[in-house]
Amino acid sequence: MSEVRVILHTDKRQTLLREAQAEIRENQGRIPTEDFYARKLSEAWRRARGTRAYGPGEGRDDIGEFSPDRFRDLPVTPRESLKAQPMRYAAVTPTDASKYYETTGTTGQPTPTPRLAEDTIWNTVSVAEAWRPLLGADERVVILLPSDIVPVADLVAGVCEYLDVAHIRAYPFATGISGWDRLEAMWRAYRPTTVFVAPGVALQFTRLLAQRGELDDLSSSVDRLMLLGEVNTEPFRTRLGTWWNAEAHDASYGSTETGTLAAACAHGRQHLLPAATYFELATPEGAVPLHDRGG
């Protein structure tokens, strides 16, 4: 098995990978127990107490030791507070982080999001195990996604490394490095089978190839389009799949702050990742844990 090589250079991180792999596989396709979530929330709570926002000092009370009751009673942090002073909520400084990202800023000012290697490993393994049925041993993946400030392309590359799948990053808007002509030439040599792409980029590339009369040829190797990075709709996926004569999936849902919350399956649906993230449902009776609703 290939591994997320870039960050797995210590025994501790190798051990984290094995722990994540075993836990994600054990809970695949089911909702974990309350004890599972209590342990995970306790770990997240411990991190939160190390921040300036939730720890002692600065004129506010320490959130104290974790308990399920304290978690339920904790007031919601206003988004405005996070946007105004984002580093007060960061568990690590940019220097202490393994990777540094920022949100896209589509809902306001971009938010700094430094990540530990632990965060990257767990997120990568959870998504890779969800996508494993979609990506075969003979896949050739092309990643048409930005790989600079936001983590989406890094995540896909990490998944491909973990699953030992051939892949290439080929973002067409890397000024001075890439462009549509180079992308088309690469496509002919590499003949990708799976394309991870933002919906807007997919639309532009499709239109360009159709105008050049090259869409039939370049689409012939492609089995599936994995859309992520932007919102897309089922009618759009259906139309795009028809143009490319390929399956079009809504690959994942999540955010830079939280990591991945849901991922696509081989049947064209998207599933929550309850072993990777804690969920509550808003009901007429209030917010309830996901497992109280029977999945």
Backbone as CSV, one residue per row, in Angstrom:
resi,resn,N_x,N_y,N_z,CA_x,CA_y,CA_z,C_x,C_y,C_z
1,MET,0.836,-1.198,0.000,0.000,0.000,0.000,0.872,1.250,0.000
2,SER,0.576,2.157,-0.877,1.253,3.445,-0.838,0.729,4.249,0.338
3,GLU,1.480,5.240,0.766,1.092,6.031,1.924,1.176,7.507,1.589
4,VAL,0.637,8.326,2.495,0.662,9.764,2.286,2.085,10.218,2.588
5,ARG,2.967,10.029,1.615,4.401,10.054,1.857,4.909,11.400,2.357
6,VAL,4.291,12.463,1.914,4.827,13.788,2.187,4.943,14.053,3.681
7,ILE,4.018,13.533,4.480,4.018,13.862,5.900,4.315,12.664,6.790
8,LEU,4.556,11.489,6.211,4.761,10.293,7.022,6.248,9.992,7.195
9,HIS,6.974,10.923,7.797,8.407,10.729,7.922,8.827,10.431,9.363
10,THR,7.884,10.163,10.263,8.208,9.782,11.631,7.404,8.548,12.003
11,ASP,7.918,7.809,13.001,7.202,6.621,13.471,5.837,6.997,14.044
12,LYS,5.762,8.135,14.716,4.501,8.578,15.312,3.431,8.772,14.238
13,ARG,3.809,9.376,13.137,2.829,9.622,12.073,2.450,8.329,11.346
14,GLN,3.397,7.416,11.228,3.074,6.108,10.664,2.047,5.394,11.545
15,THR,2.227,5.498,12.853,1.290,4.882,13.789,-0.092,5.524,13.673
16,LEU,-0.121,6.850,13.532,-1.400,7.554,13.346,-2.133,7.044,12.107
17,LEU,-1.384,6.825,11.025,-1.998,6.321,9.799,-2.644,4.963,10.041
18,ARG,-1.933,4.064,10.730,-2.471,2.733,10.997,-3.709,2.816,11.882
19,GLU,-3.681,3.689,12.886,-4.836,3.854,13.766,-6.041,4.372,12.981
20,ALA,-5.797,5.374,12.133,-6.887,5.928,11.332,-7.457,4.875,10.388
21,GLN,-6.588,4.132,9.752,-7.031,3.103,8.813,-7.894,2.061,9.513
22,ALA,-7.443,1.570,10.670,-8.185,0.542,11.389,-9.534,1.068,11.871
23,GLU,-9.553,2.292,12.388,-10.791,2.835,12.938,-11.810,3.148,11.844
24,ILE,-11.355,3.742,10.746,-12.268,4.083,9.658,-12.855,2.811,9.044
25,ARG,-12.031,1.807,8.830,-12.527,0.560,8.248,-13.496,-0.150,9.190
26,GLU,-13.206,-0.127,10.478,-14.075,-0.788,11.455,-15.468,-0.164,11.476
27,ASN,-15.533,1.144,11.261,-16.808,1.854,11.336,-17.395,2.181,9.967
28,GLN,-16.833,1.613,8.911,-17.326,1.891,7.566,-18.779,1.444,7.429
29,GLY,-19.624,2.346,6.946,-21.011,1.989,6.671,-21.904,1.905,7.887
30,ARG,-21.443,2.379,9.034,-22.306,2.358,10.210,-22.047,3.596,11.058
31,ILE,-22.959,3.869,11.964,-22.826,5.022,12.845,-22.209,4.554,14.159
32,PRO,-21.109,5.113,14.575,-20.428,4.658,15.789,-21.268,4.868,17.051
33,THR,-20.781,4.301,18.140,-21.479,4.361,19.421,-21.309,5.733,20.077
34,GLU,-22.092,5.975,21.124,-21.965,7.221,21.876,-20.587,7.342,22.508
35,ASP,-20.039,6.227,22.983,-18.702,6.269,23.590,-17.656,6.722,22.583
36,PHE,-17.812,6.295,21.334,-16.902,6.708,20.264,-16.909,8.225,20.134
37,TYR,-18.098,8.809,20.044,-18.204,10.257,19.877,-17.754,11.005,21.121
38,ALA,-18.027,10.456,22.311,-17.581,11.106,23.539,-16.055,11.203,23.565
39,ARG,-15.376,10.145,23.122,-13.918,10.157,23.080,-13.407,11.178,22.074
40,LYS,-14.013,11.208,20.891,-13.579,12.140,19.855,-13.832,13.598,20.274
41,LEU,-15.007,13.861,20.839,-15.321,15.221,21.268,-14.409,15.664,22.402
42,SER,-14.062,14.724,23.274,-13.149,15.048,24.368,-11.784,15.469,23.831
43,GLU,-11.312,14.792,22.787,-10.028,15.149,22.182,-10.105,16.533,21.532
44,ALA,-11.213,16.796,20.836,-11.386,18.114,20.211,-11.498,19.206,21.277
45,TRP,-12.183,18.890,22.369,-12.358,19.837,23.478,-11.002,20.192,24.086
46,ARG,-10.141,19.181,24.247,-8.809,19.410,24.806,-8.035,20.379,23.916
47,ARG,-8.146,20.220,22.622,-7.490,21.160,21.707,-8.065,22.565,21.866
48,ALA,-9.394,22.625,21.949,-10.040,23.937,22.055,-9.571,24.691,23.299
49,ARG,-9.363,23.978,24.390,-8.916,24.637,25.626,-7.523,25.231,25.486
50,GLY,-6.787,24.796,24.496,-5.460,25.353,24.248,-5.480,26.622,23.423
51,THR,-6.664,27.032,22.957,-6.772,28.260,22.173,-7.055,29.446,23.084
52,ARG,-6.800,30.629,22.566,-7.103,31.837,23.341,-8.600,32.056,23.473
53,ALA,-9.373,31.552,22.522,-10.820,31.785,22.551,-11.523,30.971,23.631
54,TYR,-11.057,29.743,23.869,-11.770,28.844,24.770,-10.982,28.452,26.016
55,GLY,-9.746,28.918,26.121,-8.953,28.629,27.303,-9.112,29.719,28.351
56,PRO,-8.404,29.605,29.466,-8.499,30.622,30.515,-7.854,31.937,30.076
57,GLY,-8.308,33.033,30.686,-7.718,34.333,30.400,-8.530,35.137,29.407
58,GLU,-8.011,36.297,29.070,-8.620,37.237,28.122,-10.059,37.591,28.497
59,GLY,-10.357,37.619,29.811,-11.647,38.126,30.267,-12.816,37.180,30.110
60,ARG,-12.555,35.885,29.840,-13.672,34.946,29.741,-13.326,33.690,30.513
61,ASP,-14.341,32.918,30.842,-14.134,31.714,31.622,-13.570,30.600,30.760
62,ASP,-12.745,29.766,31.373,-12.273,28.548,30.734,-13.475,27.626,30.509
63,ILE,-13.536,26.945,29.365,-14.650,26.027,29.131,-14.577,24.798,30.028
64,GLY,-13.434,24.606,30.696,-13.327,23.531,31.673,-13.093,22.170,31.041
65,GLU,-13.243,21.130,31.854,-13.072,19.764,31.380,-14.294,19.324,30.578
66,PHE,-14.062,18.418,29.645,-15.157,17.967,28.782,-16.147,17.078,29.529
67,SER,-17.400,17.260,29.186,-18.461,16.314,29.533,-19.546,16.469,28.479
68,PRO,-20.335,15.418,28.221,-21.416,15.562,27.234,-22.377,16.694,27.569
69,ASP,-22.665,16.889,28.847,-23.582,17.978,29.235,-22.971,19.334,28.937
70,ARG,-21.684,19.496,29.232,-21.036,20.776,28.933,-21.001,21.033,27.429
71,PHE,-20.805,19.992,26.662,-20.814,20.152,25.207,-22.181,20.637,24.729
72,ARG,-23.242,20.024,25.230,-24.590,20.421,24.799,-24.932,21.843,25.234
73,ASP,-24.386,22.273,26.384,-24.716,23.608,26.914,-23.820,24.710,26.381
74,LEU,-22.754,24.341,25.683,-21.815,25.348,25.191,-22.504,26.240,24.165
75,PRO,-22.448,27.569,24.326,-23.108,28.443,23.348,-22.409,28.397,21.996
76,VAL,-23.168,28.634,20.945,-22.621,28.662,19.594,-21.750,29.901,19.423
77,THR,-20.576,29.721,18.827,-19.683,30.843,18.554,-20.149,31.570,17.301
78,PRO,-20.426,32.868,17.373,-20.869,33.602,16.178,-19.785,33.614,15.099
79,ARG,-20.204,33.465,13.857,-19.249,33.498,12.759,-18.476,34.810,12.739
80,GLU,-19.142,35.900,13.117,-18.491,37.208,13.112,-17.283,37.239,14.047
81,SER,-17.378,36.515,15.165,-16.252,36.472,16.108,-15.063,35.744,15.486
82,LEU,-15.353,34.639,14.802,-14.290,33.888,14.140,-13.629,34.723,13.050
83,LYS,-14.436,35.414,12.245,-13.888,36.202,11.144,-13.073,37.397,11.659
84,ALA,-13.497,37.961,12.786,-12.826,39.149,13.309,-11.444,38.822,13.871
85,GLN,-11.319,37.674,14.569,-10.050,37.301,15.190,-9.802,35.802,15.005
86,PRO,-9.525,35.376,13.801,-9.469,33.938,13.519,-8.379,33.188,14.280
87,MET,-7.223,33.817,14.511,-6.144,33.096,15.162,-6.414,32.838,16.644
88,ARG,-7.397,33.522,17.221,-7.783,33.211,18.606,-8.403,31.819,18.687
89,TYR,-8.928,31.322,17.564,-9.615,30.024,17.545,-8.729,28.911,17.000
90,ALA,-7.521,29.235,16.601,-6.630,28.227,16.036,-5.929,27.460,17.158
91,ALA,-5.912,26.136,17.037,-5.278,25.305,18.063,-3.765,25.339,17.958
92,VAL,-3.238,25.694,16.795,-1.789,25.797,16.600,-1.488,27.059,15.814
93,THR,-0.272,27.547,15.936,0.172,28.681,15.131,0.577,28.184,13.749
94,PRO,0.657,29.070,12.770,1.150,28.639,11.450,2.518,27.961,11.517
95,THR,3.373,28.407,12.427,4.700,27.801,12.562,4.608,26.352,13.035
96,ASP,3.680,26.079,13.955,3.544,24.740,14.531,2.762,23.790,13.637
97,ALA,2.091,24.320,12.630,1.254,23.491,11.766,2.111,22.711,10.769
98,SER,1.540,21.617,10.277,2.167,20.869,9.198,1.821,21.476,7.844
99,LYS,0.580,21.945,7.728,0.111,22.582,6.498,-0.706,23.815,6.872
100,TYR,-0.619,24.834,6.053,-1.378,26.061,6.288,-2.291,26.318,5.095
101,TYR,-3.580,26.495,5.380,-4.558,26.824,4.347,-5.363,28.040,4.786
102,GLU,-6.128,28.577,3.864,-7.137,29.588,4.174,-8.401,29.236,3.414
103,THR,-9.542,29.592,3.986,-10.800,29.355,3.295,-10.891,30.256,2.069
104,THR,-11.847,29.948,1.204,-11.975,30.716,-0.040,-12.479,32.127,0.198
105,GLY,-13.157,32.359,1.311,-13.700,33.684,1.574,-15.019,33.947,0.882
106,THR,-15.703,32.886,0.428,-16.985,33.079,-0.255,-18.066,33.605,0.684
107,THR,-17.894,33.419,1.983,-18.880,33.931,2.953,-18.275,35.040,3.806
108,GLY,-17.296,35.737,3.273,-16.653,36.818,4.017,-15.154,36.735,3.884
109,GLN,-14.461,37.373,4.789,-12.996,37.380,4.771,-12.456,35.962,4.929
110,PRO,-11.428,35.587,4.143,-10.837,34.252,4.292,-10.369,33.992,5.717
111,THR,-10.526,32.752,6.163,-10.158,32.362,7.523,-8.900,31.500,7.490
112,PRO,-7.846,31.878,8.225,-6.662,31.014,8.321,-7.023,29.667,8.944
113,THR,-6.478,28.591,8.386,-6.786,27.246,8.867,-5.511,26.397,8.904
114,PRO,-4.649,26.625,9.909,-3.464,25.773,10.028,-3.863,24.362,10.446
115,ARG,-3.192,23.349,9.882,-3.531,21.953,10.175,-2.314,21.187,10.659
116,LEU,-2.543,20.318,11.622,-1.523,19.376,12.045,-1.460,18.211,11.065
117,ALA,-0.335,17.503,11.068,-0.228,16.299,10.244,-1.327,15.308,10.611
118,GLU,-1.671,15.237,11.882,-2.738,14.347,12.342,-4.049,14.637,11.628
119,ASP,-4.372,15.919,11.459,-5.612,16.296,10.780,-5.612,15.811,9.336
120,THR,-4.491,16.020,8.655,-4.379,15.622,7.254,-4.482,14.113,7.098
121,ILE,-3.821,13.375,7.975,-3.836,11.916,7.885,-5.242,11.371,8.063
122,TRP,-5.944,11.798,9.099,-7.295,11.281,9.358,-8.259,11.653,8.241
123,ASN,-8.174,12.890,7.741,-9.082,13.302,6.671,-8.804,12.504,5.399
124,THR,-7.529,12.330,5.069,-7.169,11.592,3.860,-7.652,10.153,3.918
125,VAL,-7.426,9.483,5.040,-7.817,8.074,5.162,-9.331,7.922,5.089
126,SER,-10.076,8.798,5.751,-11.539,8.675,5.742,-12.104,8.825,4.335
127,VAL,-11.574,9.766,3.553,-12.056,9.975,2.189,-11.574,8.850,1.271
128,ALA,-10.333,8.434,1.440,-9.786,7.375,0.587,-10.569,6.077,0.737
129,GLU,-10.916,5.720,1.962,-11.676,4.484,2.168,-13.081,4.600,1.593
130,ALA,-13.646,5.806,1.594,-14.967,6.012,0.983,-14.885,5.931,-0.535
131,TRP,-13.815,6.474,-1.110,-13.664,6.482,-2.567,-13.057,5.197,-3.116
132,ARG,-12.529,4.339,-2.259,-11.829,3.138,-2.722,-12.653,2.335,-3.733
133,PRO,-13.981,2.096,-3.515,-14.743,1.321,-4.504,-14.865,1.994,-5.872
134,LEU,-14.627,3.306,-5.915,-14.739,4.040,-7.175,-13.461,3.995,-8.001
135,LEU,-12.328,3.867,-7.347,-11.046,4.008,-8.036,-10.347,2.659,-8.115
136,GLY,-10.246,2.103,-9.315,-9.644,0.795,-9.502,-8.124,0.850,-9.556
137,ALA,-7.514,-0.318,-9.627,-6.056,-0.416,-9.613,-5.420,0.194,-10.855
138,ASP,-6.151,0.228,-11.971,-5.586,0.727,-13.226,-6.009,2.163,-13.534
139,GLU,-6.438,2.897,-12.501,-6.882,4.279,-12.706,-5.725,5.184,-13.125
140,ARG,-6.081,6.187,-13.897,-5.184,7.309,-14.179,-5.977,8.569,-13.870
141,VAL,-5.613,9.223,-12.802,-6.374,10.364,-12.288,-5.716,11.663,-12.723
142,VAL,-6.545,12.619,-13.153,-6.064,13.974,-13.394,-6.828,14.895,-12.442
143,ILE,-6.092,15.800,-11.820,-6.662,16.703,-10.808,-6.668,18.107,-11.386
144,LEU,-7.827,18.550,-11.858,-7.975,19.891,-12.446,-8.508,20.838,-11.379
145,LEU,-7.727,21.013,-10.328,-8.165,21.805,-9.181,-7.023,22.679,-8.692
146,PRO,-7.347,23.816,-8.075,-6.279,24.660,-7.527,-5.593,23.954,-6.369
147,SER,-4.301,24.156,-6.238,-3.532,23.488,-5.197,-2.666,24.484,-4.443
148,ASP,-3.223,25.662,-4.207,-2.416,26.672,-3.542,-2.914,26.950,-2.125
149,ILE,-3.898,27.834,-1.962,-4.299,28.259,-0.623,-5.324,27.314,-0.008
150,VAL,-6.175,26.702,-0.827,-7.194,25.782,-0.303,-6.709,24.332,-0.434
151,PRO,-7.232,23.406,0.384,-6.636,22.068,0.462,-7.178,21.034,-0.503
152,VAL,-8.123,21.378,-1.356,-8.853,20.354,-2.088,-7.950,19.494,-2.971
153,ALA,-7.042,20.098,-3.728,-6.165,19.297,-4.590,-5.181,18.475,-3.776
154,ASP,-4.706,19.034,-2.656,-3.827,18.266,-1.776,-4.542,17.023,-1.261
155,LEU,-5.823,17.161,-0.921,-6.588,16.017,-0.435,-6.678,14.928,-1.501
156,VAL,-7.029,15.295,-2.725,-7.168,14.300,-3.789,-5.830,13.628,-4.068
157,ALA,-4.745,14.407,-4.096,-3.421,13.828,-4.319,-3.061,12.873,-3.183
158,GLY,-3.384,13.253,-1.939,-3.116,12.379,-0.806,-3.897,11.082,-0.883
159,VAL,-5.155,11.157,-1.306,-5.979,9.960,-1.480,-5.358,9.052,-2.542
160,CYS,-4.921,9.634,-3.659,-4.321,8.829,-4.734,-3.041,8.150,-4.254
161,GLU,-2.235,8.856,-3.466,-1.024,8.241,-2.930,-1.366,7.096,-1.984
162,TYR,-2.342,7.321,-1.136,-2.757,6.291,-0.175,-3.272,5.042,-0.894
163,LEU,-4.040,5.237,-1.969,-4.601,4.116,-2.716,-3.654,3.595,-3.792
164,ASP,-2.506,4.211,-3.932,-1.506,3.829,-4.940,-2.077,3.930,-6.351
165,VAL,-2.671,5.083,-6.636,-3.284,5.356,-7.927,-2.473,6.428,-8.659
166,ALA,-2.197,6.198,-9.938,-1.462,7.178,-10.740,-2.262,8.477,-10.836
167,HIS,-1.569,9.612,-10.699,-2.291,10.883,-10.738,-1.362,12.008,-11.181
168,ILE,-1.980,13.087,-11.657,-1.248,14.284,-12.064,-2.083,15.499,-11.706
169,ARG,-1.431,16.534,-11.188,-2.092,17.823,-10.975,-1.916,18.641,-12.248
170,ALA,-2.992,19.168,-12.751,-2.911,19.884,-14.024,-3.876,21.060,-14.029
171,TYR,-3.736,21.932,-13.060,-4.654,23.062,-12.995,-4.391,24.019,-14.157
172,PRO,-5.401,24.293,-14.970,-5.170,25.056,-16.209,-4.858,26.535,-15.998
173,PHE,-5.093,27.049,-14.779,-4.892,28.485,-14.563,-3.605,28.790,-13.800
174,ALA,-2.627,27.885,-13.842,-1.320,28.143,-13.237,-0.528,29.019,-14.204
175,THR,-0.606,30.322,-14.021,-0.053,31.288,-14.966,1.427,31.036,-15.214
176,GLY,1.784,30.960,-16.481,3.169,30.766,-16.866,3.622,29.313,-16.837
177,ILE,2.799,28.425,-16.349,3.166,27.011,-16.252,2.251,26.151,-17.109
178,SER,0.961,26.419,-17.026,-0.005,25.570,-17.715,-1.029,26.429,-18.438
179,GLY,-1.853,25.768,-19.225,-2.906,26.435,-19.977,-3.687,25.378,-20.721
180,TRP,-4.706,25.792,-21.472,-5.569,24.826,-22.148,-4.809,23.993,-23.187
181,ASP,-3.893,24.613,-23.924,-3.157,23.868,-24.953,-2.284,22.788,-24.318
182,ARG,-1.598,23.146,-23.248,-0.754,22.148,-22.585,-1.604,21.058,-21.961
183,LEU,-2.751,21.432,-21.422,-3.659,20.458,-20.821,-4.128,19.447,-21.871
184,GLU,-4.450,19.946,-23.050,-4.901,19.056,-24.123,-3.784,18.110,-24.562
185,ALA,-2.560,18.604,-24.647,-1.432,17.752,-25.035,-1.169,16.683,-23.975
186,MET,-1.241,17.069,-22.698,-1.056,16.102,-21.614,-2.123,15.023,-21.676
187,TRP,-3.344,15.419,-21.974,-4.476,14.490,-22.019,-4.232,13.386,-23.042
188,ARG,-3.689,13.749,-24.185,-3.460,12.762,-25.246,-2.391,11.746,-24.846
189,ALA,-1.400,12.193,-24.078,-0.338,11.284,-23.660,-0.756,10.414,-22.477
190,TYR,-1.485,11.003,-21.552,-1.797,10.338,-20.275,-3.082,9.527,-20.340
191,ARG,-4.056,9.996,-21.126,-5.358,9.342,-21.288,-6.005,9.042,-19.940
192,PRO,-6.384,10.071,-19.190,-6.944,9.866,-17.840,-8.266,9.111,-17.874
193,THR,-8.506,8.349,-16.800,-9.763,7.611,-16.654,-10.714,8.290,-15.675
194,THR,-10.154,9.011,-14.690,-10.959,9.722,-13.703,-10.482,11.157,-13.613
195,VAL,-11.434,12.095,-13.636,-11.115,13.520,-13.629,-11.734,14.163,-12.393
196,PHE,-10.890,14.668,-11.492,-11.351,15.480,-10.372,-11.299,16.925,-10.822
197,VAL,-12.452,17.597,-10.773,-12.521,18.909,-11.414,-13.599,19.765,-10.758
198,ALA,-13.340,21.063,-10.700,-14.356,22.008,-10.260,-15.398,22.158,-11.372
199,PRO,-16.684,22.284,-11.033,-17.725,22.379,-12.064,-17.487,23.484,-13.090
200,GLY,-17.039,24.645,-12.624,-16.795,25.739,-13.562,-15.687,25.422,-14.544
201,VAL,-14.632,24.777,-14.066,-13.526,24.382,-14.936,-13.992,23.315,-15.924
202,ALA,-14.803,22.371,-15.433,-15.332,21.324,-16.320,-16.137,21.942,-17.460
203,LEU,-16.930,22.945,-17.148,-17.750,23.595,-18.167,-16.873,24.312,-19.190
204,GLN,-15.856,25.022,-18.712,-14.963,25.736,-19.625,-14.201,24.771,-20.533
205,PHE,-13.664,23.719,-19.947,-12.869,22.769,-20.726,-13.747,22.041,-21.748
206,THR,-14.958,21.684,-21.334,-15.881,21.016,-22.247,-16.218,21.909,-23.435
207,ARG,-16.520,23.167,-23.155,-16.859,24.108,-24.221,-15.682,24.291,-25.180
208,LEU,-14.477,24.402,-24.627,-13.298,24.597,-25.453,-13.063,23.396,-26.376
209,LEU,-13.134,22.181,-25.805,-12.906,20.980,-26.605,-13.979,20.814,-27.672
210,ALA,-15.224,21.158,-27.342,-16.302,21.062,-28.327,-16.066,22.032,-29.475
211,GLN,-15.613,23.250,-29.149,-15.335,24.236,-30.180,-14.194,23.779,-31.092
212,ARG,-13.234,23.066,-30.532,-12.089,22.587,-31.312,-12.377,21.263,-32.006
213,GLY,-13.537,20.670,-31.713,-13.872,19.381,-32.303,-13.086,18.223,-31.710
214,GLU,-12.609,18.380,-30.467,-11.755,17.382,-29.837,-12.440,16.648,-28.683
215,LEU,-13.682,16.977,-28.364,-14.317,16.418,-27.173,-14.487,14.911,-27.276
216,ASP,-14.930,14.411,-28.427,-15.145,12.965,-28.563,-13.851,12.189,-28.343
217,ASP,-12.763,12.695,-28.892,-11.485,11.991,-28.776,-10.970,12.022,-27.337
218,LEU,-10.939,13.203,-26.719,-10.353,13.317,-25.392,-11.245,12.729,-24.298
219,SER,-12.529,12.640,-24.553,-13.427,12.059,-23.548,-13.446,10.534,-23.608
220,SER,-12.874,9.942,-24.654,-13.025,8.499,-24.867,-12.358,7.657,-23.778
221,SER,-11.341,8.196,-23.101,-10.661,7.420,-22.056,-11.307,7.616,-20.689
222,VAL,-12.170,8.604,-20.560,-12.686,9.009,-19.243,-13.901,8.175,-18.847
223,ASP,-13.828,7.575,-17.671,-14.941,6.798,-17.136,-15.801,7.594,-16.170
224,ARG,-15.178,8.525,-15.425,-15.947,9.259,-14.414,-15.370,10.658,-14.202
225,LEU,-16.264,11.570,-13.909,-15.921,12.938,-13.534,-16.297,13.115,-12.062
226,MET,-15.364,13.563,-11.263,-15.575,13.760,-9.828,-15.580,15.260,-9.554
227,LEU,-16.769,15.802,-9.330,-16.927,17.246,-9.178,-16.810,17.649,-7.711
228,LEU,-15.996,18.654,-7.437,-15.846,19.155,-6.080,-15.202,20.534,-6.114
229,GLY,-15.249,21.202,-4.984,-14.697,22.545,-4.901,-15.730,23.636,-5.074
230,GLU,-16.845,23.320,-5.709,-17.943,24.270,-5.900,-19.252,23.495,-5.836
231,VAL,-20.337,24.210,-5.626,-21.659,23.577,-5.614,-22.028,23.121,-7.020
232,ASN,-22.621,21.932,-7.130,-23.155,21.476,-8.413,-24.502,20.817,-8.176
233,THR,-25.273,20.658,-9.238,-26.617,20.106,-9.123,-26.730,18.811,-9.926
234,GLU,-27.755,18.024,-9.634,-27.954,16.769,-10.351,-28.190,16.989,-11.845
235,PRO,-29.016,17.960,-12.270,-29.165,18.199,-13.716,-27.835,18.550,-14.394
236,PHE,-27.009,19.326,-13.700,-25.699,19.667,-14.272,-24.844,18.417,-14.433
237,ARG,-24.828,17.544,-13.405,-24.035,16.315,-13.495,-24.538,15.417,-14.630
238,THR,-25.849,15.352,-14.787,-26.416,14.535,-15.854,-25.986,15.053,-17.222
239,ARG,-26.061,16.355,-17.400,-25.678,16.952,-18.685,-24.191,16.769,-18.951
240,LEU,-23.368,17.020,-17.936,-21.927,16.878,-18.104,-21.564,15.426,-18.408
241,GLY,-22.206,14.495,-17.722,-21.954,13.083,-17.981,-22.326,12.679,-19.395
242,THR,-23.396,13.258,-19.912,-23.813,12.977,-21.292,-22.783,13.496,-22.280
243,TRP,-22.303,14.709,-22.062,-21.303,15.294,-22.961,-20.037,14.449,-23.008
244,TRP,-19.633,13.916,-21.847,-18.372,13.171,-21.753,-18.577,11.667,-21.881
245,ASN,-19.831,11.227,-21.968,-20.133,9.800,-21.995,-19.473,9.100,-20.803
246,ALA,-19.669,9.685,-19.616,-19.020,9.202,-18.403,-19.952,9.415,-17.209
247,GLU,-19.669,8.733,-16.120,-20.382,8.987,-14.871,-19.901,10.322,-14.303
248,ALA,-20.824,11.082,-13.738,-20.461,12.348,-13.100,-20.946,12.300,-11.659
249,HIS,-20.015,12.386,-10.717,-20.325,12.270,-9.300,-20.132,13.606,-8.580
250,ASP,-20.936,13.828,-7.567,-20.680,14.892,-6.607,-19.690,14.299,-5.606
251,ALA,-18.400,14.567,-5.779,-17.350,13.768,-5.147,-17.320,13.872,-3.632
252,SER,-17.507,15.083,-3.110,-17.423,15.239,-1.662,-18.071,16.540,-1.241
253,TYR,-18.306,16.624,0.060,-18.822,17.858,0.644,-18.087,18.114,1.950
254,GLY,-17.663,19.340,2.145,-16.978,19.689,3.375,-16.532,21.125,3.307
255,SER,-15.551,21.465,4.113,-15.032,22.827,4.108,-13.586,22.800,4.566
256,THR,-12.895,23.905,4.332,-11.513,24.000,4.772,-11.421,23.899,6.283
257,GLU,-12.407,24.469,7.002,-12.364,24.446,8.462,-12.611,23.053,9.029
258,THR,-13.576,22.320,8.468,-14.006,21.055,9.073,-13.335,19.832,8.468
259,GLY,-12.832,19.951,7.245,-12.458,18.756,6.512,-13.678,18.176,5.821
260,THR,-13.577,16.958,5.339,-14.630,16.354,4.522,-15.731,15.775,5.395
261,LEU,-16.971,16.106,5.074,-18.134,15.643,5.827,-18.861,14.501,5.126
262,ALA,-18.793,14.452,3.797,-19.498,13.420,3.029,-18.712,13.133,1.761
263,ALA,-18.861,11.915,1.241,-18.111,11.515,0.042,-18.974,10.641,-0.845
264,ALA,-18.636,10.604,-2.132,-19.402,9.852,-3.123,-19.159,8.361,-2.984
265,CYS,-20.155,7.587,-3.434,-20.030,6.133,-3.475,-20.124,5.664,-4.926
266,ALA,-19.935,4.373,-5.134,-19.916,3.817,-6.487,-21.278,3.853,-7.161
267,HIS,-22.340,4.096,-6.394,-23.690,4.112,-6.954,-24.183,5.526,-7.262
268,GLY,-23.267,6.493,-7.229,-23.636,7.849,-7.598,-24.302,8.648,-6.504
269,ARG,-24.251,8.159,-5.286,-24.824,8.886,-4.151,-23.695,9.452,-3.294
270,GLN,-24.075,10.295,-2.359,-23.108,10.860,-1.436,-23.514,10.461,-0.021
271,HIS,-22.539,10.017,0.768,-22.817,9.527,2.111,-22.056,10.348,3.146
272,LEU,-22.714,10.597,4.296,-22.020,11.201,5.423,-20.893,10.279,5.878
273,LEU,-19.875,10.869,6.485,-18.755,10.097,7.031,-18.825,10.174,8.562
274,PRO,-19.743,9.415,9.183,-19.970,9.556,10.629,-18.806,9.099,11.486
275,ALA,-17.896,8.282,10.947,-16.724,7.884,11.727,-15.651,8.962,11.722
276,ALA,-15.805,9.963,10.849,-14.813,11.023,10.741,-15.296,12.343,11.333
277,THR,-16.595,12.529,11.440,-17.145,13.811,11.876,-18.399,13.570,12.708
278,TYR,-18.577,14.377,13.739,-19.777,14.289,14.569,-20.901,15.106,13.935
279,PHE,-22.095,14.495,13.850,-23.243,15.167,13.244,-24.390,15.249,14.234
280,GLU,-25.145,16.330,14.154,-26.426,16.447,14.837,-27.478,16.856,13.823
281,LEU,-28.702,16.415,14.047,-29.820,16.744,13.169,-30.742,17.737,13.853
282,ALA,-31.155,18.751,13.115,-32.130,19.707,13.635,-33.527,19.138,13.423
283,THR,-34.242,18.914,14.489,-35.587,18.348,14.448,-36.548,19.269,15.189
284,PRO,-37.865,19.032,15.069,-38.812,19.843,15.851,-38.558,19.754,17.353
285,GLU,-37.914,18.667,17.798,-37.604,18.507,19.219,-36.248,19.112,19.580
286,GLY,-35.562,19.708,18.602,-34.241,20.264,18.854,-33.163,19.463,18.153
287,ALA,-31.907,19.767,18.441,-30.781,19.060,17.830,-30.571,17.724,18.520
288,VAL,-30.480,16.668,17.722,-30.277,15.327,18.280,-29.115,14.668,17.554
289,PRO,-28.373,13.783,18.231,-27.285,13.066,17.569,-27.796,12.234,16.409
290,LEU,-26.956,12.021,15.429,-27.358,11.305,14.217,-27.845,9.905,14.529
291,HIS,-27.177,9.199,15.453,-27.549,7.804,15.691,-28.904,7.668,16.389
292,ASP,-29.382,8.751,17.021,-30.708,8.707,17.637,-31.820,8.649,16.600
293,ARG,-31.490,8.953,15.363,-32.476,8.942,14.285,-32.366,7.657,13.450
294,GLY,-31.517,6.750,13.876,-31.412,5.470,13.164,-30.712,5.565,11.831
295,GLY,-29.783,6.533,11.672,-29.035,6.679,10.423,-29.739,7.514,9.416
